[in-house]
Amino acid sequence: MDDIRQQPLKSTIFDTALIFEGGGMRASYTAGMANVLLENGLFFDSVYGVSAGSSHTVNYLSRDIPRTKKSFVDLVKDRRYAGLGYFFLHEGWFNAHYCYQEVAKPDGALPFDIETFRANPAHACISGFQPDTGKTVYWTEEDMQTTEDLMIRVRASSSMPFFMPETVVDGIPYYDGGLGCDAGLLLPKAQLDGFERFFVVLTRPRGYRKVPPDHQKAIRYYYFRRPALYEALVNRWHVYNDILDELEQLERDGKAYLVYPENMQVSNVEGRYELLQKSYDDGYAQAQAELDRWKEFLL
């Protein structure tokens, strides 16, 4: 349904916040779910996302079904996407500048529809983490009025330490928003904004919980100049688990619908097109199977 952007830019769901979890290339699976939401006119008025979920947030609000998929599936076929060459040039495993900023230009491989994004009355919220201060910063549609301003923030929200270099926004370095106080699940921010109902699209299976990271001494050594970043890396597991526990309690109380992937087969750094295409198809099929239950909760 590529003509969906021809429909009136009106929200249809106002009392429930849509939250996209990150997860790198696991977002190939949830891209299928985001597109099922779009195809069925489930237009949330407030959308939150971190890391890969920040890409889903802006693509969803631009109502760009092809781009939502291509960002996590087709783009890997581009030879400029990732590789050891970029890693040794200190640009990270993923060629972040190209993958976010260059491809989104009007003449790029995945041009971003900034006009539709800006015209959409819905609220967007993504986050980044300041490694020097430990502060979580939130950006909204007001901060993302141009493609350049939008994509530099999506890149910052998605900049995984080690795999990608830090991203500088307005002179301040940032890493992946999943390292922040929300641990990649923007439930606390959505609650602060007044929401009591939540539709959360996750990239880990039900029952998953994080564990303390291995090699904490090596992490401390590698980031010894940035103690706030070290603390975020080694403590994220329990913050994430606490928020997930709260989400599951909200689910039991009927205040949250948690969409867990049933057949996640790819990692956060998967680069094989065939596996990512299958991941997308699996997520899309699961969403279609659950659609009636989604509507029952949302409408």
PDB file of C-alpha atoms in Angstrom:
ATOM      1  CA  MET A   1       0.000   0.000   0.000  1.00  0.00           C
ATOM      2  CA  ASP A   2       2.541   2.579  -1.173  1.00  0.00           C
ATOM      3  CA  ASP A   3      -0.271   5.152  -1.629  1.00  0.00           C
ATOM      4  CA  ILE A   4      -0.908   5.378   2.119  1.00  0.00           C
ATOM      5  CA  ARG A   5       0.796   8.771   2.245  1.00  0.00           C
ATOM      6  CA  GLN A   6      -2.001  10.091   0.036  1.00  0.00           C
ATOM      7  CA  GLN A   7      -4.463   9.578   2.893  1.00  0.00           C
ATOM      8  CA  PRO A   8      -5.273  12.497   5.227  1.00  0.00           C
ATOM      9  CA  LEU A   9      -2.582  13.008   7.862  1.00  0.00           C
ATOM     10  CA  LYS A  10      -4.829  12.433  10.850  1.00  0.00           C
ATOM     11  CA  SER A  11      -4.144  10.380  13.946  1.00  0.00           C
ATOM     12  CA  THR A  12      -6.609   7.647  14.882  1.00  0.00           C
ATOM     13  CA  ILE A  13      -5.248   6.562  18.302  1.00  0.00           C
ATOM     14  CA  PHE A  14      -4.863   9.223  20.981  1.00  0.00           C
ATOM     15  CA  ASP A  15      -4.992   7.557  24.382  1.00  0.00           C
ATOM     16  CA  THR A  16      -2.177   5.031  23.869  1.00  0.00           C
ATOM     17  CA  ALA A  17       1.535   5.636  23.316  1.00  0.00           C
ATOM     18  CA  LEU A  18       3.330   3.572  20.669  1.00  0.00           C
ATOM     19  CA  ILE A  19       6.822   2.523  21.829  1.00  0.00           C
ATOM     20  CA  PHE A  20       9.413   0.899  19.557  1.00  0.00           C
ATOM     21  CA  GLU A  21      12.295  -0.953  21.203  1.00  0.00           C
ATOM     22  CA  GLY A  22      15.717  -0.847  19.553  1.00  0.00           C
ATOM     23  CA  GLY A  23      17.836  -3.866  18.754  1.00  0.00           C
ATOM     24  CA  GLY A  24      19.908  -3.140  15.658  1.00  0.00           C
ATOM     25  CA  MET A  25      19.032  -5.428  12.771  1.00  0.00           C
ATOM     26  CA  ARG A  26      16.436  -7.251  14.863  1.00  0.00           C
ATOM     27  CA  ALA A  27      14.343  -4.273  13.784  1.00  0.00           C
ATOM     28  CA  SER A  28      13.968  -6.054  10.442  1.00  0.00           C
ATOM     29  CA  TYR A  29      11.342  -8.161  12.239  1.00  0.00           C
ATOM     30  CA  THR A  30       9.518  -5.239  13.829  1.00  0.00           C
ATOM     31  CA  ALA A  31       9.611  -3.289  10.546  1.00  0.00           C
ATOM     32  CA  GLY A  32       7.011  -5.775   9.319  1.00  0.00           C
ATOM     33  CA  MET A  33       4.904  -4.989  12.374  1.00  0.00           C
ATOM     34  CA  ALA A  34       5.224  -1.229  11.884  1.00  0.00           C
ATOM     35  CA  ASN A  35       4.034  -1.611   8.313  1.00  0.00           C
ATOM     36  CA  VAL A  36       0.986  -3.632   9.351  1.00  0.00           C
ATOM     37  CA  LEU A  37       0.053  -0.773  11.683  1.00  0.00           C
ATOM     38  CA  LEU A  38       0.355   1.674   8.801  1.00  0.00           C
ATOM     39  CA  GLU A  39      -1.497  -0.473   6.287  1.00  0.00           C
ATOM     40  CA  ASN A  40      -4.449  -0.771   8.650  1.00  0.00           C
ATOM     41  CA  GLY A  41      -4.771   2.888   9.515  1.00  0.00           C
ATOM     42  CA  LEU A  42      -3.557   2.481  13.091  1.00  0.00           C
ATOM     43  CA  PHE A  43      -2.039   5.940  13.327  1.00  0.00           C
ATOM     44  CA  PHE A  44      -0.812   6.733  16.839  1.00  0.00           C
ATOM     45  CA  ASP A  45      -0.708  10.364  17.903  1.00  0.00           C
ATOM     46  CA  SER A  46       2.426   9.846  20.035  1.00  0.00           C
ATOM     47  CA  VAL A  47       5.338   7.605  19.048  1.00  0.00           C
ATOM     48  CA  TYR A  48       8.495   6.852  21.053  1.00  0.00           C
ATOM     49  CA  GLY A  49      11.614   5.013  19.927  1.00  0.00           C
ATOM     50  CA  VAL A  50      15.274   4.480  20.740  1.00  0.00           C
ATOM     51  CA  SER A  51      18.180   3.258  18.618  1.00  0.00           C
ATOM     52  CA  ALA A  52      16.750   1.179  15.755  1.00  0.00           C
ATOM     53  CA  GLY A  53      13.360   2.110  17.201  1.00  0.00           C
ATOM     54  CA  SER A  54      14.116   5.748  16.414  1.00  0.00           C
ATOM     55  CA  SER A  55      14.288   4.833  12.719  1.00  0.00           C
ATOM     56  CA  HIS A  56      10.925   3.094  13.045  1.00  0.00           C
ATOM     57  CA  THR A  57       9.528   6.177  14.775  1.00  0.00           C
ATOM     58  CA  VAL A  58      10.397   8.632  12.023  1.00  0.00           C
ATOM     59  CA  ASN A  59       9.641   6.235   9.149  1.00  0.00           C
ATOM     60  CA  TYR A  60       6.261   5.407  10.705  1.00  0.00           C
ATOM     61  CA  LEU A  61       5.401   9.080  11.127  1.00  0.00           C
ATOM     62  CA  SER A  62       6.407   9.791   7.535  1.00  0.00           C
ATOM     63  CA  ARG A  63       4.080   6.870   6.635  1.00  0.00           C
ATOM     64  CA  ASP A  64       6.722   5.459   4.350  1.00  0.00           C
ATOM     65  CA  ILE A  65       6.056   1.727   4.084  1.00  0.00           C
ATOM     66  CA  PRO A  66       8.835   0.940   1.588  1.00  0.00           C
ATOM     67  CA  ARG A  67      11.446   2.877   3.576  1.00  0.00           C
ATOM     68  CA  THR A  68      10.436   1.203   6.840  1.00  0.00           C
ATOM     69  CA  LYS A  69      11.386  -2.142   5.329  1.00  0.00           C
ATOM     70  CA  LYS A  70      14.354  -1.084   3.234  1.00  0.00           C
ATOM     71  CA  SER A  71      16.097   0.600   6.177  1.00  0.00           C
ATOM     72  CA  PHE A  72      16.597  -2.802   7.833  1.00  0.00           C
ATOM     73  CA  VAL A  73      16.521  -5.200   4.879  1.00  0.00           C
ATOM     74  CA  ASP A  74      17.434  -3.907   1.423  1.00  0.00           C
ATOM     75  CA  LEU A  75      20.059  -1.407   2.571  1.00  0.00           C
ATOM     76  CA  VAL A  76      22.498  -4.211   3.446  1.00  0.00           C
ATOM     77  CA  LYS A  77      22.906  -4.915  -0.285  1.00  0.00           C
ATOM     78  CA  ASP A  78      24.562  -1.502  -0.655  1.00  0.00           C
ATOM     79  CA  ARG A  79      28.334  -2.018  -0.568  1.00  0.00           C
ATOM     80  CA  ARG A  80      28.723   1.245   1.364  1.00  0.00           C
ATOM     81  CA  TYR A  81      26.534  -0.040   4.200  1.00  0.00           C
ATOM     82  CA  ALA A  82      29.127  -1.740   6.470  1.00  0.00           C
ATOM     83  CA  GLY A  83      32.398  -3.663   6.601  1.00  0.00           C
ATOM     84  CA  LEU A  84      35.834  -4.037   8.119  1.00  0.00           C
ATOM     85  CA  GLY A  85      37.199  -1.279   5.910  1.00  0.00           C
ATOM     86  CA  TYR A  86      35.057   1.293   7.689  1.00  0.00           C
ATOM     87  CA  PHE A  87      35.939  -0.219  11.063  1.00  0.00           C
ATOM     88  CA  PHE A  88      39.674   0.185  10.434  1.00  0.00           C
ATOM     89  CA  LEU A  89      39.082   3.753   9.309  1.00  0.00           C
ATOM     90  CA  HIS A  90      37.547   4.374  12.780  1.00  0.00           C
ATOM     91  CA  GLU A  91      34.106   4.855  11.259  1.00  0.00           C
ATOM     92  CA  GLY A  92      32.632   1.798  12.967  1.00  0.00           C
ATOM     93  CA  TRP A  93      31.445  -1.507  11.560  1.00  0.00           C
ATOM     94  CA  PHE A  94      28.386   0.273  10.175  1.00  0.00           C
ATOM     95  CA  ASN A  95      29.114   3.217   7.894  1.00  0.00           C
ATOM     96  CA  ALA A  96      26.882   5.383  10.043  1.00  0.00           C
ATOM     97  CA  HIS A  97      27.217   8.685   8.190  1.00  0.00           C
ATOM     98  CA  TYR A  98      26.213   7.020   4.940  1.00  0.00           C
ATOM     99  CA  CYS A  99      23.486   4.778   6.413  1.00  0.00           C
ATOM    100  CA  TYR A 100      21.655   7.635   8.077  1.00  0.00           C
ATOM    101  CA  GLN A 101      22.561  10.977   6.567  1.00  0.00           C
ATOM    102  CA  GLU A 102      23.619  10.275   2.989  1.00  0.00           C
ATOM    103  CA  VAL A 103      20.906   7.766   2.077  1.00  0.00           C
ATOM    104  CA  ALA A 104      18.180  10.085   3.383  1.00  0.00           C
ATOM    105  CA  LYS A 105      18.993  12.963   1.022  1.00  0.00           C
ATOM    106  CA  PRO A 106      16.591  13.627  -1.862  1.00  0.00           C
ATOM    107  CA  ASP A 107      19.029  11.964  -4.271  1.00  0.00           C
ATOM    108  CA  GLY A 108      20.071   9.253  -1.813  1.00  0.00           C
ATOM    109  CA  ALA A 109      19.344   5.540  -1.817  1.00  0.00           C
ATOM    110  CA  LEU A 110      16.496   5.937   0.724  1.00  0.00           C
ATOM    111  CA  PRO A 111      15.253   9.545   0.522  1.00  0.00           C
ATOM    112  CA  PHE A 112      13.334  10.585   3.614  1.00  0.00           C
ATOM    113  CA  ASP A 113       9.928  12.228   3.180  1.00  0.00           C
ATOM    114  CA  ILE A 114      10.489  15.180   5.491  1.00  0.00           C
ATOM    115  CA  GLU A 115       7.429  16.999   4.153  1.00  0.00           C
ATOM    116  CA  THR A 116       5.047  14.251   5.283  1.00  0.00           C
ATOM    117  CA  PHE A 117       6.860  13.896   8.597  1.00  0.00           C
ATOM    118  CA  ARG A 118       6.528  17.616   9.284  1.00  0.00           C
ATOM    119  CA  ALA A 119       2.901  17.733   8.178  1.00  0.00           C
ATOM    120  CA  ASN A 120       1.928  14.812  10.403  1.00  0.00           C
ATOM    121  CA  PRO A 121       0.308  16.248  13.561  1.00  0.00           C
ATOM    122  CA  ALA A 122       1.549  13.321  15.671  1.00  0.00           C
ATOM    123  CA  HIS A 123       4.217  13.669  18.343  1.00  0.00           C
ATOM    124  CA  ALA A 124       7.630  11.995  17.954  1.00  0.00           C
ATOM    125  CA  CYS A 125      10.149  11.325  20.721  1.00  0.00           C
ATOM    126  CA  ILE A 126      13.587   9.722  20.406  1.00  0.00           C
ATOM    127  CA  SER A 127      16.544   9.843  22.776  1.00  0.00           C
ATOM    128  CA  GLY A 128      20.321   9.980  22.874  1.00  0.00           C
ATOM    129  CA  PHE A 129      22.896   9.386  25.609  1.00  0.00           C
ATOM    130  CA  GLN A 130      25.701  11.825  26.456  1.00  0.00           C
ATOM    131  CA  PRO A 131      28.768   9.689  27.304  1.00  0.00           C
ATOM    132  CA  ASP A 132      30.588  12.520  29.071  1.00  0.00           C
ATOM    133  CA  THR A 133      27.763  13.457  31.441  1.00  0.00           C
ATOM    134  CA  GLY A 134      25.570  10.348  31.610  1.00  0.00           C
ATOM    135  CA  LYS A 135      22.573  12.503  30.687  1.00  0.00           C
ATOM    136  CA  THR A 136      19.658  11.262  28.583  1.00  0.00           C
ATOM    137  CA  VAL A 137      18.420  13.824  26.061  1.00  0.00           C
ATOM    138  CA  TYR A 138      15.045  13.621  24.325  1.00  0.00           C
ATOM    139  CA  TRP A 139      14.354  15.033  20.882  1.00  0.00           C
ATOM    140  CA  THR A 140      10.908  15.689  19.443  1.00  0.00           C
ATOM    141  CA  GLU A 141       9.547  16.710  16.066  1.00  0.00           C
ATOM    142  CA  GLU A 142      10.367  20.317  16.950  1.00  0.00           C
ATOM    143  CA  ASP A 143      14.072  19.413  16.910  1.00  0.00           C
ATOM    144  CA  MET A 144      13.786  17.599  13.582  1.00  0.00           C
ATOM    145  CA  GLN A 145      12.396  20.090  11.075  1.00  0.00           C
ATOM    146  CA  THR A 146      14.941  19.333   8.341  1.00  0.00           C
ATOM    147  CA  THR A 147      16.206  16.008   7.036  1.00  0.00           C
ATOM    148  CA  GLU A 148      19.697  16.870   8.264  1.00  0.00           C
ATOM    149  CA  ASP A 149      18.516  17.710  11.802  1.00  0.00           C
ATOM    150  CA  LEU A 150      16.328  14.608  11.900  1.00  0.00           C
ATOM    151  CA  MET A 151      18.860  12.100  10.618  1.00  0.00           C
ATOM    152  CA  ILE A 152      21.771  13.288  12.753  1.00  0.00           C
ATOM    153  CA  ARG A 153      19.559  12.673  15.807  1.00  0.00           C
ATOM    154  CA  VAL A 154      18.340   9.283  14.591  1.00  0.00           C
ATOM    155  CA  ARG A 155      21.993   8.386  13.998  1.00  0.00           C
ATOM    156  CA  ALA A 156      22.929   9.583  17.486  1.00  0.00           C
ATOM    157  CA  SER A 157      20.124   7.556  19.046  1.00  0.00           C
ATOM    158  CA  SER A 158      21.410   4.503  17.160  1.00  0.00           C
ATOM    159  CA  SER A 159      25.198   4.846  17.695  1.00  0.00           C
ATOM    160  CA  MET A 160      26.130   1.602  19.417  1.00  0.00           C
ATOM    161  CA  PRO A 161      29.480   1.843  21.267  1.00  0.00           C
ATOM    162  CA  PHE A 162      32.300  -0.112  19.642  1.00  0.00           C
ATOM    163  CA  PHE A 163      30.278  -0.866  16.492  1.00  0.00           C
ATOM    164  CA  MET A 164      29.795   2.812  15.667  1.00  0.00           C
ATOM    165  CA  PRO A 165      31.602   6.042  16.555  1.00  0.00           C
ATOM    166  CA  GLU A 166      29.934   8.676  18.678  1.00  0.00           C
ATOM    167  CA  THR A 167      27.691  11.143  16.865  1.00  0.00           C
ATOM    168  CA  VAL A 168      28.088  14.857  17.514  1.00  0.00           C
ATOM    169  CA  VAL A 169      24.910  16.927  17.666  1.00  0.00           C
ATOM    170  CA  ASP A 170      25.218  20.671  18.265  1.00  0.00           C
ATOM    171  CA  GLY A 171      28.796  20.163  19.451  1.00  0.00           C
ATOM    172  CA  ILE A 172      27.916  17.437  21.989  1.00  0.00           C
ATOM    173  CA  PRO A 173      28.855  13.751  21.525  1.00  0.00           C
ATOM    174  CA  TYR A 174      26.133  11.112  21.823  1.00  0.00           C
ATOM    175  CA  TYR A 175      25.832   7.356  21.870  1.00  0.00           C
ATOM    176  CA  ASP A 176      22.873   4.992  21.619  1.00  0.00           C
ATOM    177  CA  GLY A 177      19.848   6.214  23.544  1.00  0.00           C
ATOM    178  CA  GLY A 178      19.424   2.697  24.900  1.00  0.00           C
ATOM    179  CA  LEU A 179      22.232   3.470  27.359  1.00  0.00           C
ATOM    180  CA  GLY A 180      20.139   6.182  28.974  1.00  0.00           C
ATOM    181  CA  CYS A 181      17.838   6.190  31.961  1.00  0.00           C
ATOM    182  CA  ASP A 182      15.062   4.461  29.980  1.00  0.00           C
ATOM    183  CA  ALA A 183      17.393   1.606  28.922  1.00  0.00           C
ATOM    184  CA  GLY A 184      15.923   1.571  25.431  1.00  0.00           C
ATOM    185  CA  LEU A 185      12.285   1.323  26.527  1.00  0.00           C
ATOM    186  CA  LEU A 186      10.800   4.812  26.666  1.00  0.00           C
ATOM    187  CA  LEU A 187       8.056   3.855  29.088  1.00  0.00           C
ATOM    188  CA  PRO A 188       9.165   6.342  31.797  1.00  0.00           C
ATOM    189  CA  LYS A 189       9.210   9.187  29.282  1.00  0.00           C
ATOM    190  CA  ALA A 190       5.771   8.274  27.922  1.00  0.00           C
ATOM    191  CA  GLN A 191       4.459   8.129  31.490  1.00  0.00           C
ATOM    192  CA  LEU A 192       5.994  11.521  32.211  1.00  0.00           C
ATOM    193  CA  ASP A 193       4.122  12.821  29.179  1.00  0.00           C
ATOM    194  CA  GLY A 194       0.878  11.670  30.782  1.00  0.00           C
ATOM    195  CA  PHE A 195       0.151   8.313  29.149  1.00  0.00           C
ATOM    196  CA  GLU A 196      -1.384   5.423  31.057  1.00  0.00           C
ATOM    197  CA  ARG A 197      -1.840   3.005  28.126  1.00  0.00           C
ATOM    198  CA  PHE A 198       0.963   1.629  25.988  1.00  0.00           C
ATOM    199  CA  PHE A 199       1.429  -0.444  22.836  1.00  0.00           C
ATOM    200  CA  VAL A 200       5.016  -1.695  22.891  1.00  0.00           C
ATOM    201  CA  VAL A 201       6.777  -3.398  19.974  1.00  0.00           C
ATOM    202  CA  LEU A 202       9.709  -5.403  21.368  1.00  0.00           C
ATOM    203  CA  THR A 203      12.656  -7.117  19.691  1.00  0.00           C
ATOM    204  CA  ARG A 204      13.341  -9.816  22.305  1.00  0.00           C
ATOM    205  CA  PRO A 205      11.142 -12.855  22.991  1.00  0.00           C
ATOM    206  CA  ARG A 206       8.830 -13.062  25.988  1.00  0.00           C
ATOM    207  CA  GLY A 207      10.741 -14.107  29.085  1.00  0.00           C
ATOM    208  CA  TYR A 208      14.011 -12.491  27.994  1.00  0.00           C
ATOM    209  CA  ARG A 209      15.982 -10.628  30.639  1.00  0.00           C
ATOM    210  CA  LYS A 210      19.402  -9.032  30.379  1.00  0.00           C
ATOM    211  CA  VAL A 211      22.335 -10.226  32.501  1.00  0.00           C
ATOM    212  CA  PRO A 212      25.393  -8.310  33.724  1.00  0.00           C
ATOM    213  CA  PRO A 213      27.927  -7.876  30.906  1.00  0.00           C
ATOM    214  CA  ASP A 214      31.025 -10.015  30.709  1.00  0.00           C
ATOM    215  CA  HIS A 215      34.520  -8.501  30.759  1.00  0.00           C
ATOM    216  CA  GLN A 216      33.643  -5.496  32.899  1.00  0.00           C
ATOM    217  CA  LYS A 217      37.334  -4.809  33.560  1.00  0.00           C
ATOM    218  CA  ALA A 218      37.990  -4.610  29.830  1.00  0.00           C
ATOM    219  CA  ILE A 219      35.030  -2.257  29.405  1.00  0.00           C
ATOM    220  CA  ARG A 220      36.357  -0.074  32.218  1.00  0.00           C
ATOM    221  CA  TYR A 221      39.796   0.005  30.596  1.00  0.00           C
ATOM    222  CA  TYR A 222      38.435   0.773  27.126  1.00  0.00           C
ATOM    223  CA  TYR A 223      36.268   3.644  28.387  1.00  0.00           C
ATOM    224  CA  PHE A 224      38.409   4.790  31.311  1.00  0.00           C
ATOM    225  CA  ARG A 225      38.166   8.396  30.141  1.00  0.00           C
ATOM    226  CA  ARG A 226      34.376   8.208  30.261  1.00  0.00           C
ATOM    227  CA  PRO A 227      33.240   6.785  33.589  1.00  0.00           C
ATOM    228  CA  ALA A 228      29.605   7.759  32.895  1.00  0.00           C
ATOM    229  CA  LEU A 229      29.622   5.615  29.762  1.00  0.00           C
ATOM    230  CA  TYR A 230      31.190   2.712  31.643  1.00  0.00           C
ATOM    231  CA  GLU A 231      28.538   2.936  34.365  1.00  0.00           C
ATOM    232  CA  ALA A 232      25.764   2.983  31.757  1.00  0.00           C
ATOM    233  CA  LEU A 233      27.168  -0.065  29.972  1.00  0.00           C
ATOM    234  CA  VAL A 234      27.549  -2.203  33.090  1.00  0.00           C
ATOM    235  CA  ASN A 235      24.310  -1.134  34.783  1.00  0.00           C
ATOM    236  CA  ARG A 236      21.912  -1.084  31.851  1.00  0.00           C
ATOM    237  CA  TRP A 237      20.845  -4.694  32.416  1.00  0.00           C
ATOM    238  CA  HIS A 238      18.995  -4.136  35.666  1.00  0.00           C
ATOM    239  CA  VAL A 239      17.387  -0.852  34.539  1.00  0.00           C
ATOM    240  CA  TYR A 240      16.091  -2.628  31.435  1.00  0.00           C
ATOM    241  CA  ASN A 241      14.807  -5.569  33.472  1.00  0.00           C
ATOM    242  CA  ASP A 242      13.041  -3.294  35.946  1.00  0.00           C
ATOM    243  CA  ILE A 243      11.224  -1.447  33.144  1.00  0.00           C
ATOM    244  CA  LEU A 244      10.286  -4.706  31.449  1.00  0.00           C
ATOM    245  CA  ASP A 245       8.922  -5.995  34.768  1.00  0.00           C
ATOM    246  CA  GLU A 246       6.801  -2.853  35.016  1.00  0.00           C
ATOM    247  CA  LEU A 247       5.554  -3.280  31.458  1.00  0.00           C
ATOM    248  CA  GLU A 248       4.503  -6.837  32.142  1.00  0.00           C
ATOM    249  CA  GLN A 249       2.624  -5.707  35.238  1.00  0.00           C
ATOM    250  CA  LEU A 250       0.871  -3.069  33.126  1.00  0.00           C
ATOM    251  CA  GLU A 251       0.021  -5.831  30.665  1.00  0.00           C
ATOM    252  CA  ARG A 252      -1.569  -7.903  33.445  1.00  0.00           C
ATOM    253  CA  ASP A 253      -3.532  -4.817  34.491  1.00  0.00           C
ATOM    254  CA  GLY A 254      -4.841  -4.363  30.957  1.00  0.00           C
ATOM    255  CA  LYS A 255      -2.953  -1.096  30.434  1.00  0.00           C
ATOM    256  CA  ALA A 256      -0.315  -2.335  27.994  1.00  0.00           C
ATOM    257  CA  TYR A 257      -0.174  -4.550  24.948  1.00  0.00           C
ATOM    258  CA  LEU A 258       3.291  -6.053  24.540  1.00  0.00           C
ATOM    259  CA  VAL A 259       4.166  -7.379  21.100  1.00  0.00           C
ATOM    260  CA  TYR A 260       6.931  -9.954  21.555  1.00  0.00           C
ATOM    261  CA  PRO A 261       8.569 -11.523  18.480  1.00  0.00           C
ATOM    262  CA  GLU A 262       7.684 -15.201  18.176  1.00  0.00           C
ATOM    263  CA  ASN A 263      10.370 -16.180  15.688  1.00  0.00           C
ATOM    264  CA  MET A 264      13.341 -13.825  16.017  1.00  0.00           C
ATOM    265  CA  GLN A 265      16.230 -15.474  14.165  1.00  0.00           C
ATOM    266  CA  VAL A 266      18.649 -12.581  13.557  1.00  0.00           C
ATOM    267  CA  SER A 267      21.145 -10.730  15.755  1.00  0.00           C
ATOM    268  CA  ASN A 268      21.578  -6.994  16.141  1.00  0.00           C
ATOM    269  CA  VAL A 269      24.447  -6.999  13.606  1.00  0.00           C
ATOM    270  CA  GLU A 270      23.047  -9.408  11.004  1.00  0.00           C
ATOM    271  CA  GLY A 271      24.066  -8.410   7.490  1.00  0.00           C
ATOM    272  CA  ARG A 272      22.760 -11.185   5.239  1.00  0.00           C
ATOM    273  CA  TYR A 273      19.948  -9.971   3.032  1.00  0.00           C
ATOM    274  CA  GLU A 274      18.164 -13.316   2.780  1.00  0.00           C
ATOM    275  CA  LEU A 275      17.926 -13.695   6.561  1.00  0.00           C
ATOM    276  CA  LEU A 276      16.781 -10.103   7.019  1.00  0.00           C
ATOM    277  CA  GLN A 277      14.113 -10.524   4.353  1.00  0.00           C
ATOM    278  CA  LYS A 278      12.847 -13.653   6.116  1.00  0.00           C
ATOM    279  CA  SER A 279      12.926 -11.786   9.428  1.00  0.00           C
ATOM    280  CA  TYR A 280      10.772  -9.034   7.936  1.00  0.00           C
ATOM    281  CA  ASP A 281       8.359 -11.569   6.471  1.00  0.00           C
ATOM    282  CA  ASP A 282       8.088 -13.371   9.823  1.00  0.00           C
ATOM    283  CA  GLY A 283       7.339 -10.132  11.661  1.00  0.00           C
ATOM    284  CA  TYR A 284       4.781  -9.130   9.061  1.00  0.00           C
ATOM    285  CA  ALA A 285       3.054 -12.528   9.259  1.00  0.00           C
ATOM    286  CA  GLN A 286       2.928 -12.414  13.060  1.00  0.00           C
ATOM    287  CA  ALA A 287       1.429  -8.928  12.948  1.00  0.00           C
ATOM    288  CA  GLN A 288      -1.245 -10.015  10.497  1.00  0.00           C
ATOM    289  CA  ALA A 289      -2.131 -12.956  12.740  1.00  0.00           C
ATOM    290  CA  GLU A 290      -2.408 -10.707  15.815  1.00  0.00           C
ATOM    291  CA  LEU A 291      -4.108  -7.777  14.105  1.00  0.00           C
ATOM    292  CA  ASP A 292      -7.593  -8.431  15.456  1.00  0.00           C
ATOM    293  CA  ARG A 293      -6.233  -8.575  19.001  1.00  0.00           C
ATOM    294  CA  TRP A 294      -4.320  -5.347  18.410  1.00  0.00           C
ATOM    295  CA  LYS A 295      -7.483  -3.618  17.246  1.00  0.00           C
ATOM    296  CA  GLU A 296      -9.441  -4.941  20.203  1.00  0.00           C
ATOM    297  CA  PHE A 297      -6.957  -3.301  22.567  1.00  0.00           C
ATOM    298  CA  LEU A 298      -6.546  -0.083  20.616  1.00  0.00           C
ATOM    299  CA  LEU A 299      -9.965   0.772  19.193  1.00  0.00           C
TER     300      LEU A 299
END
